[in-house]
mmCIF file of C-alpha atoms and ligand atoms in Angstrom:
data_model
loop_
_atom_site.group_PDB
_atom_site.id
_atom_site.type_symbol
_atom_site.label_atom_id
_atom_site.label_comp_id
_atom_site.label_asym_id
_atom_site.label_seq_id
_atom_site.Cartn_x
_atom_site.Cartn_y
_atom_site.Cartn_z
ATOM 1 C CA UNK A 1 -0.037 0.136 -0.017
ATOM 2 C CA UNK A 2 1.463 3.271 -0.961
ATOM 3 C CA UNK A 3 0.399 6.358 0.926
ATOM 4 C CA UNK A 4 0.767 10.022 -0.011
ATOM 5 C CA UNK A 5 0.499 12.043 2.842
ATOM 6 C CA UNK A 6 -1.049 15.651 0.689
ATOM 7 C CA UNK A 7 -1.334 19.734 2.190
ATOM 8 C CA UNK A 8 -5.518 19.824 2.310
ATOM 9 C CA UNK A 9 -8.223 19.531 -0.149
ATOM 10 C CA UNK A 10 -7.063 21.020 -3.413
ATOM 11 C CA UNK A 11 -3.470 18.976 -2.550
ATOM 12 C CA UNK A 12 -5.236 16.172 -1.851
ATOM 13 C CA UNK A 13 -7.715 16.628 -5.324
ATOM 14 C CA UNK A 14 -4.761 17.969 -7.797
ATOM 15 C CA UNK A 15 -2.859 14.057 -6.467
ATOM 16 C CA UNK A 16 -5.873 12.047 -7.236
ATOM 17 C CA UNK A 17 -6.098 13.559 -9.787
ATOM 18 C CA UNK A 18 -2.600 12.586 -11.402
ATOM 19 C CA UNK A 19 -3.463 9.918 -10.966
ATOM 20 C CA UNK A 20 -5.852 9.605 -12.926
ATOM 21 C CA UNK A 21 -4.943 11.199 -15.283
ATOM 22 C CA UNK A 22 -0.886 8.706 -15.829
ATOM 23 C CA UNK A 23 -3.714 5.793 -16.042
ATOM 24 C CA UNK A 24 -5.651 6.948 -18.625
ATOM 25 C CA UNK A 25 -2.687 9.140 -20.612
ATOM 26 C CA UNK A 26 -0.554 5.762 -19.853
ATOM 27 C CA UNK A 27 -3.675 3.873 -20.975
ATOM 28 C CA UNK A 28 -5.981 5.041 -22.490
ATOM 29 C CA UNK A 29 -9.123 2.949 -23.383
ATOM 30 C CA UNK A 30 -8.650 1.784 -19.858
ATOM 31 C CA UNK A 31 -11.994 0.910 -17.027
ATOM 32 C CA UNK A 32 -11.800 3.666 -14.933
ATOM 33 C CA UNK A 33 -14.208 2.875 -11.923
ATOM 34 C CA UNK A 34 -15.430 6.389 -10.395
ATOM 35 C CA UNK A 35 -17.434 7.542 -6.583
ATOM 36 C CA UNK A 36 -19.902 9.512 -5.360
ATOM 37 C CA UNK A 37 -19.814 11.874 -2.716
ATOM 38 C CA UNK A 38 -18.530 15.458 -1.765
ATOM 39 C CA UNK A 39 -15.006 13.535 -2.075
ATOM 40 C CA UNK A 40 -14.412 13.373 -5.411
ATOM 41 C CA UNK A 41 -15.248 16.506 -6.179
ATOM 42 C CA UNK A 42 -12.326 18.246 -7.223
ATOM 43 C CA UNK A 43 -9.777 15.461 -8.042
ATOM 44 C CA UNK A 44 -12.965 15.912 -11.409
ATOM 45 C CA UNK A 45 -12.632 19.230 -11.645
ATOM 46 C CA UNK A 46 -8.815 19.205 -11.948
ATOM 47 C CA UNK A 47 -9.571 16.183 -14.612
ATOM 48 C CA UNK A 48 -11.516 19.161 -15.741
ATOM 49 C CA UNK A 49 -9.315 21.669 -16.600
ATOM 50 C CA UNK A 50 -6.589 19.930 -17.491
ATOM 51 C CA UNK A 51 -8.534 18.335 -20.518
ATOM 52 C CA UNK A 52 -9.573 22.575 -20.754
ATOM 53 C CA UNK A 53 -5.989 22.892 -21.136
ATOM 54 C CA UNK A 54 -5.389 19.681 -24.116
ATOM 55 C CA UNK A 55 -3.052 17.208 -21.627
ATOM 56 C CA UNK A 56 -5.861 14.549 -20.844
ATOM 57 C CA UNK A 57 -7.761 13.243 -23.198
ATOM 58 C CA UNK A 58 -10.710 10.544 -22.754
ATOM 59 C CA UNK A 59 -11.950 9.987 -26.099
ATOM 60 C CA UNK A 60 -11.611 5.442 -25.248
ATOM 61 C CA UNK A 61 -11.708 6.053 -21.704
ATOM 62 C CA UNK A 62 -14.897 3.353 -19.923
ATOM 63 C CA UNK A 63 -16.270 4.457 -17.170
ATOM 64 C CA UNK A 64 -18.525 1.838 -14.205
ATOM 65 C CA UNK A 65 -19.040 3.942 -11.281
ATOM 66 C CA UNK A 66 -19.292 1.572 -7.694
ATOM 67 C CA UNK A 67 -23.362 2.521 -6.782
ATOM 68 C CA UNK A 68 -26.942 4.653 -7.227
ATOM 69 C CA UNK A 69 -29.922 4.795 -5.894
ATOM 70 C CA UNK A 70 -32.622 2.236 -6.892
ATOM 71 C CA UNK A 71 -35.817 4.810 -7.711
ATOM 72 C CA UNK A 72 -33.447 7.817 -8.339
ATOM 73 C CA UNK A 73 -34.764 8.583 -12.221
ATOM 74 C CA UNK A 74 -31.149 9.723 -14.116
ATOM 75 C CA UNK A 75 -33.001 13.557 -14.304
ATOM 76 C CA UNK A 76 -33.493 13.979 -10.126
ATOM 77 C CA UNK A 77 -30.800 15.707 -9.347
ATOM 78 C CA UNK A 78 -30.187 13.391 -5.740
ATOM 79 C CA UNK A 79 -29.341 10.834 -8.724
ATOM 80 C CA UNK A 80 -25.415 9.466 -8.777
ATOM 81 C CA UNK A 81 -25.936 9.780 -13.486
ATOM 82 C CA UNK A 82 -26.798 13.114 -12.698
ATOM 83 C CA UNK A 83 -24.126 13.426 -10.008
ATOM 84 C CA UNK A 84 -21.664 12.496 -12.151
ATOM 85 C CA UNK A 85 -22.593 14.387 -16.088
ATOM 86 C CA UNK A 86 -22.154 17.840 -13.326
ATOM 87 C CA UNK A 87 -18.807 16.899 -12.076
ATOM 88 C CA UNK A 88 -17.440 15.110 -15.342
ATOM 89 C CA UNK A 89 -18.994 13.758 -18.213
ATOM 90 C CA UNK A 90 -20.279 16.454 -19.722
ATOM 91 C CA UNK A 91 -17.459 18.516 -19.605
ATOM 92 C CA UNK A 92 -15.118 15.923 -20.960
ATOM 93 C CA UNK A 93 -14.443 15.196 -24.356
ATOM 94 C CA UNK A 94 -15.823 11.040 -23.286
ATOM 95 C CA UNK A 95 -18.781 9.448 -25.085
ATOM 96 C CA UNK A 96 -21.328 8.922 -23.348
ATOM 97 C CA UNK A 97 -22.264 4.745 -24.495
ATOM 98 C CA UNK A 98 -18.133 4.293 -22.438
ATOM 99 C CA UNK A 99 -20.069 5.513 -18.819
ATOM 100 C CA UNK A 100 -21.579 2.913 -16.371
ATOM 101 C CA UNK A 101 -23.874 2.980 -13.442
ATOM 102 C CA UNK A 102 -26.221 1.089 -12.847
ATOM 103 C CA UNK A 103 -29.765 1.322 -13.938
ATOM 104 C CA UNK A 104 -31.723 2.838 -10.371
ATOM 105 C CA UNK A 105 -35.436 2.868 -12.376
ATOM 106 C CA UNK A 106 -34.781 -0.930 -13.362
ATOM 107 C CA UNK A 107 -36.822 -2.026 -10.353
ATOM 108 C CA UNK A 108 -35.785 -6.623 -10.485
ATOM 109 C CA UNK A 109 -32.480 -6.124 -7.797
ATOM 110 C CA UNK A 110 -31.120 -9.353 -9.194
ATOM 111 C CA UNK A 111 -31.530 -8.855 -13.279
ATOM 112 C CA UNK A 112 -30.092 -5.738 -13.086
ATOM 113 C CA UNK A 113 -27.271 -6.605 -10.085
ATOM 114 C CA UNK A 114 -26.244 -9.685 -12.835
ATOM 115 C CA UNK A 115 -26.623 -6.860 -15.578
ATOM 116 C CA UNK A 116 -24.029 -4.839 -13.954
ATOM 117 C CA UNK A 117 -21.797 -7.494 -13.055
ATOM 118 C CA UNK A 118 -21.629 -8.533 -16.524
ATOM 119 C CA UNK A 119 -21.270 -5.399 -17.792
ATOM 120 C CA UNK A 120 -17.956 -5.343 -15.127
ATOM 121 C CA UNK A 121 -16.479 -8.347 -16.931
ATOM 122 C CA UNK A 122 -17.831 -7.666 -20.340
ATOM 123 C CA UNK A 123 -15.279 -4.258 -19.909
ATOM 124 C CA UNK A 124 -12.728 -6.296 -18.453
ATOM 125 C CA UNK A 125 -12.626 -5.479 -15.521
ATOM 126 C CA UNK A 126 -11.919 -1.590 -13.634
ATOM 127 C CA UNK A 127 -8.145 -0.567 -14.486
ATOM 128 C CA UNK A 128 -8.192 1.567 -11.909
ATOM 129 C CA UNK A 129 -11.091 1.723 -9.352
ATOM 130 C CA UNK A 130 -11.427 5.509 -7.104
ATOM 131 C CA UNK A 131 -13.134 4.914 -3.567
ATOM 132 C CA UNK A 132 -14.177 7.695 -1.228
ATOM 133 C CA UNK A 133 -14.686 6.737 2.925
ATOM 134 C CA UNK A 134 -17.536 6.678 4.697
ATOM 135 C CA UNK A 135 -17.766 7.471 8.405
ATOM 136 C CA UNK A 136 -18.483 4.462 9.464
ATOM 137 C CA UNK A 137 -15.848 2.600 6.710
ATOM 138 C CA UNK A 138 -17.789 2.282 4.258
ATOM 139 C CA UNK A 139 -16.754 2.353 0.756
ATOM 140 C CA UNK A 140 -19.113 2.166 -2.212
ATOM 141 C CA UNK A 141 -23.126 1.242 0.041
ATOM 142 C CA UNK A 142 -21.117 -1.427 1.382
ATOM 143 C CA UNK A 143 -22.115 -0.777 4.928
ATOM 144 C CA UNK A 144 -21.078 -2.422 7.827
ATOM 145 C CA UNK A 145 -21.959 -6.540 8.439
ATOM 146 C CA UNK A 146 -20.912 -9.321 8.924
ATOM 147 C CA UNK A 147 -19.437 -10.916 6.102
ATOM 148 C CA UNK A 148 -17.507 -9.197 2.767
ATOM 149 C CA UNK A 149 -17.687 -11.344 0.148
ATOM 150 C CA UNK A 150 -20.218 -9.824 -1.903
ATOM 151 C CA UNK A 151 -20.601 -8.635 -5.598
ATOM 152 C CA UNK A 152 -23.185 -6.087 -7.098
ATOM 153 C CA UNK A 153 -26.143 -5.608 -4.410
ATOM 154 C CA UNK A 154 -29.319 -4.438 -3.366
ATOM 155 C CA UNK A 155 -28.426 -2.433 0.055
ATOM 156 C CA UNK A 156 -31.176 -1.139 2.197
ATOM 157 C CA UNK A 157 -29.931 2.338 3.339
ATOM 158 C CA UNK A 158 -29.105 2.459 7.469
ATOM 159 C CA UNK A 159 -31.547 5.195 8.853
ATOM 160 C CA UNK A 160 -28.249 7.338 9.356
ATOM 161 C CA UNK A 161 -27.010 7.348 5.895
ATOM 162 C CA UNK A 162 -31.045 8.352 4.940
ATOM 163 C CA UNK A 163 -30.761 10.981 8.133
ATOM 164 C CA UNK A 164 -27.080 11.854 6.546
ATOM 165 C CA UNK A 165 -28.766 12.361 3.363
ATOM 166 C CA UNK A 166 -31.698 13.733 3.957
ATOM 167 C CA UNK A 167 -30.120 17.003 3.327
ATOM 168 C CA UNK A 168 -29.850 17.037 -0.131
ATOM 169 C CA UNK A 169 -33.704 16.377 -0.212
ATOM 170 C CA UNK A 170 -36.982 18.102 0.056
ATOM 171 C CA UNK A 171 -38.950 16.242 1.919
ATOM 172 C CA UNK A 172 -37.148 13.026 4.581
ATOM 173 C CA UNK A 173 -39.170 10.518 2.770
ATOM 174 C CA UNK A 174 -37.699 11.176 -1.038
ATOM 175 C CA UNK A 175 -34.817 10.020 0.521
ATOM 176 C CA UNK A 176 -34.655 6.437 -1.734
ATOM 177 C CA UNK A 177 -34.113 3.286 0.840
ATOM 178 C CA UNK A 178 -32.674 1.620 -1.772
ATOM 179 C CA UNK A 179 -29.590 1.276 -3.707
ATOM 180 C CA UNK A 180 -27.838 -0.826 -5.433
ATOM 181 C CA UNK A 181 -23.365 -1.221 -5.245
ATOM 182 C CA UNK A 182 -20.912 -3.109 -6.245
ATOM 183 C CA UNK A 183 -20.490 -5.241 -3.408
ATOM 184 C CA UNK A 184 -16.816 -5.611 -1.618
ATOM 185 C CA UNK A 185 -15.593 -8.464 -3.976
ATOM 186 C CA UNK A 186 -16.383 -6.060 -6.983
ATOM 187 C CA UNK A 187 -14.447 -3.747 -5.443
ATOM 188 C CA UNK A 188 -11.844 -6.386 -4.887
ATOM 189 C CA UNK A 189 -11.956 -7.429 -8.587
ATOM 190 C CA UNK A 190 -10.084 -4.095 -8.991
ATOM 191 C CA UNK A 191 -6.953 -4.147 -10.447
ATOM 192 C CA UNK A 192 -5.457 -1.173 -8.256
ATOM 193 C CA UNK A 193 -7.678 1.203 -6.275
ATOM 194 C CA UNK A 194 -7.330 4.645 -5.274
ATOM 195 C CA UNK A 195 -8.401 5.752 -1.736
ATOM 196 C CA UNK A 196 -9.403 9.619 -1.435
ATOM 197 C CA UNK A 197 -9.196 11.399 2.135
ATOM 198 C CA UNK A 198 -10.063 14.406 3.773
ATOM 199 C CA UNK A 199 -10.805 16.079 7.151
ATOM 200 C CA UNK A 200 -10.349 15.428 10.305
ATOM 201 C CA UNK A 201 -13.558 13.853 11.100
ATOM 202 C CA UNK A 202 -12.265 10.847 9.046
ATOM 203 C CA UNK A 203 -9.129 10.005 10.602
ATOM 204 C CA UNK A 204 -10.154 7.932 13.786
ATOM 205 C CA UNK A 205 -11.943 5.981 10.444
ATOM 206 C CA UNK A 206 -8.870 5.711 8.295
ATOM 207 C CA UNK A 207 -6.886 5.176 11.030
ATOM 208 C CA UNK A 208 -9.329 1.740 11.794
ATOM 209 C CA UNK A 209 -9.160 1.156 8.323
ATOM 210 C CA UNK A 210 -5.778 0.827 7.741
ATOM 211 C CA UNK A 211 -3.967 0.298 10.853
ATOM 212 C CA UNK A 212 -6.998 -1.780 13.053
ATOM 213 C CA UNK A 213 -8.412 -5.990 12.494
ATOM 214 C CA UNK A 214 -9.901 -6.306 8.942
ATOM 215 C CA UNK A 215 -13.254 -6.689 9.847
ATOM 216 C CA UNK A 216 -16.846 -6.699 7.624
ATOM 217 C CA UNK A 217 -17.585 -4.369 11.117
ATOM 218 C CA UNK A 218 -15.178 -1.926 9.167
ATOM 219 C CA UNK A 219 -15.466 -1.944 5.185
ATOM 220 C CA UNK A 220 -13.267 -0.395 3.741
ATOM 221 C CA UNK A 221 -10.233 -2.227 6.002
ATOM 222 C CA UNK A 222 -10.133 -4.743 2.914
ATOM 223 C CA UNK A 223 -8.677 -3.386 1.183
ATOM 224 C CA UNK A 224 -5.265 -4.191 3.647
ATOM 225 C CA UNK A 225 -5.235 -7.889 1.497
ATOM 226 C CA UNK A 226 -5.455 -5.552 -2.175
ATOM 227 C CA UNK A 227 -1.511 -6.225 -4.053
ATOM 228 C CA UNK A 228 -2.387 -2.793 -5.229
ATOM 229 C CA UNK A 229 -3.723 -0.050 -3.001
ATOM 230 C CA UNK A 230 -2.893 4.057 -3.070
ATOM 231 C CA UNK A 231 -4.222 6.190 -0.684
ATOM 232 C CA UNK A 232 -4.065 10.097 -1.065
ATOM 233 C CA UNK A 233 -4.700 11.487 2.195
ATOM 234 C CA UNK A 234 -4.595 15.431 3.573
ATOM 235 C CA UNK A 235 -3.339 16.036 7.144
ATOM 236 C CA UNK A 236 -6.403 16.107 8.770
ATOM 237 C CA UNK A 237 -6.898 12.295 7.715
ATOM 238 C CA UNK A 238 -3.938 11.710 8.721
ATOM 239 C CA UNK A 239 -3.388 13.143 11.893
ATOM 240 C CA UNK A 240 -3.524 9.465 13.847
ATOM 241 C CA UNK A 241 0.120 8.800 11.871
ATOM 242 C CA UNK A 242 2.813 9.785 12.284
ATOM 243 C CA UNK A 243 4.710 11.732 10.627
HETATM 244 C C1 F6R B 1 -20.083 7.546 -3.264
HETATM 245 C C2 F6R B 1 -19.736 5.935 -2.460
HETATM 246 C C3 F6R B 1 -19.226 6.103 -1.115
HETATM 247 C C4 F6R B 1 -19.100 7.588 -0.626
HETATM 248 C C5 F6R B 1 -18.427 7.409 0.371
HETATM 249 C C6 F6R B 1 -17.802 8.838 1.165
HETATM 250 O O1 F6R B 1 -19.875 6.323 -4.783
HETATM 251 O O2 F6R B 1 -19.376 5.440 -2.983
HETATM 252 O O3 F6R B 1 -18.902 5.198 -0.618
HETATM 253 O O4 F6R B 1 -17.062 7.787 -1.523
HETATM 254 O O5 F6R B 1 -19.816 7.758 1.425
HETATM 255 O O6 F6R B 1 -19.012 10.284 0.890
HETATM 256 P P1 F6R B 1 -17.939 11.186 0.568
HETATM 257 O O7 F6R B 1 -16.830 12.001 -0.011
HETATM 258 O O8 F6R B 1 -19.047 12.633 0.026
HETATM 259 O O9 F6R B 1 -17.190 12.228 2.682
#
């Protein structure tokens, strides 16, 4: 595992974007596994800036996102489809046909999850998977659990996730109760993983994830077993690590 210390959120975003750019330059038709949430926004902004300067080309890049809310149409501002378009896809020359996100409007969970695994297999697997870290150690929508080994599946959102997400919706009833997510097993199949973490509120869980016991109660702790993980975290998130 490689750990890069960034000064702050901006520096973390720039370092992460550098790693993603290197991947795209080395393999122009690579498959990027992408995440949503607040952590990667700066990384996507930096990638867009370099694309606009002519330093990056997404013409052959393929992407597969980690997760999507079940029941939210693509044009809903809270859908991850909408997020990816507004933060990255609509600003670069990626072919929309090469972008993949679970279809939140497919009501048949089993059908959608097995279809998504087929899509990933058809792409030849993910070359570089970008991950954020939840406060409870979740990656994707894989919440603390009793077991690790799941492929793409449908999750019931926990009360705390619904509570945390309700600020983005008009009414609490509007917050989706379920989501489709790549499972831990799916994530671990990526050839390389890039975990980005920012902020003092993530310091404890980052330390537990990287230095604590490997347990499904801290889903990100499984990353200790992956053979190519790069972590880029800022000073605040690395507060528990010796300098
Ligand atoms: C997003 C995702 C989540 C987030 C995590 C951290 O696609 O799968 O696991 O990465 O909840 O979210 P932020 O970055 O908002 O702190």
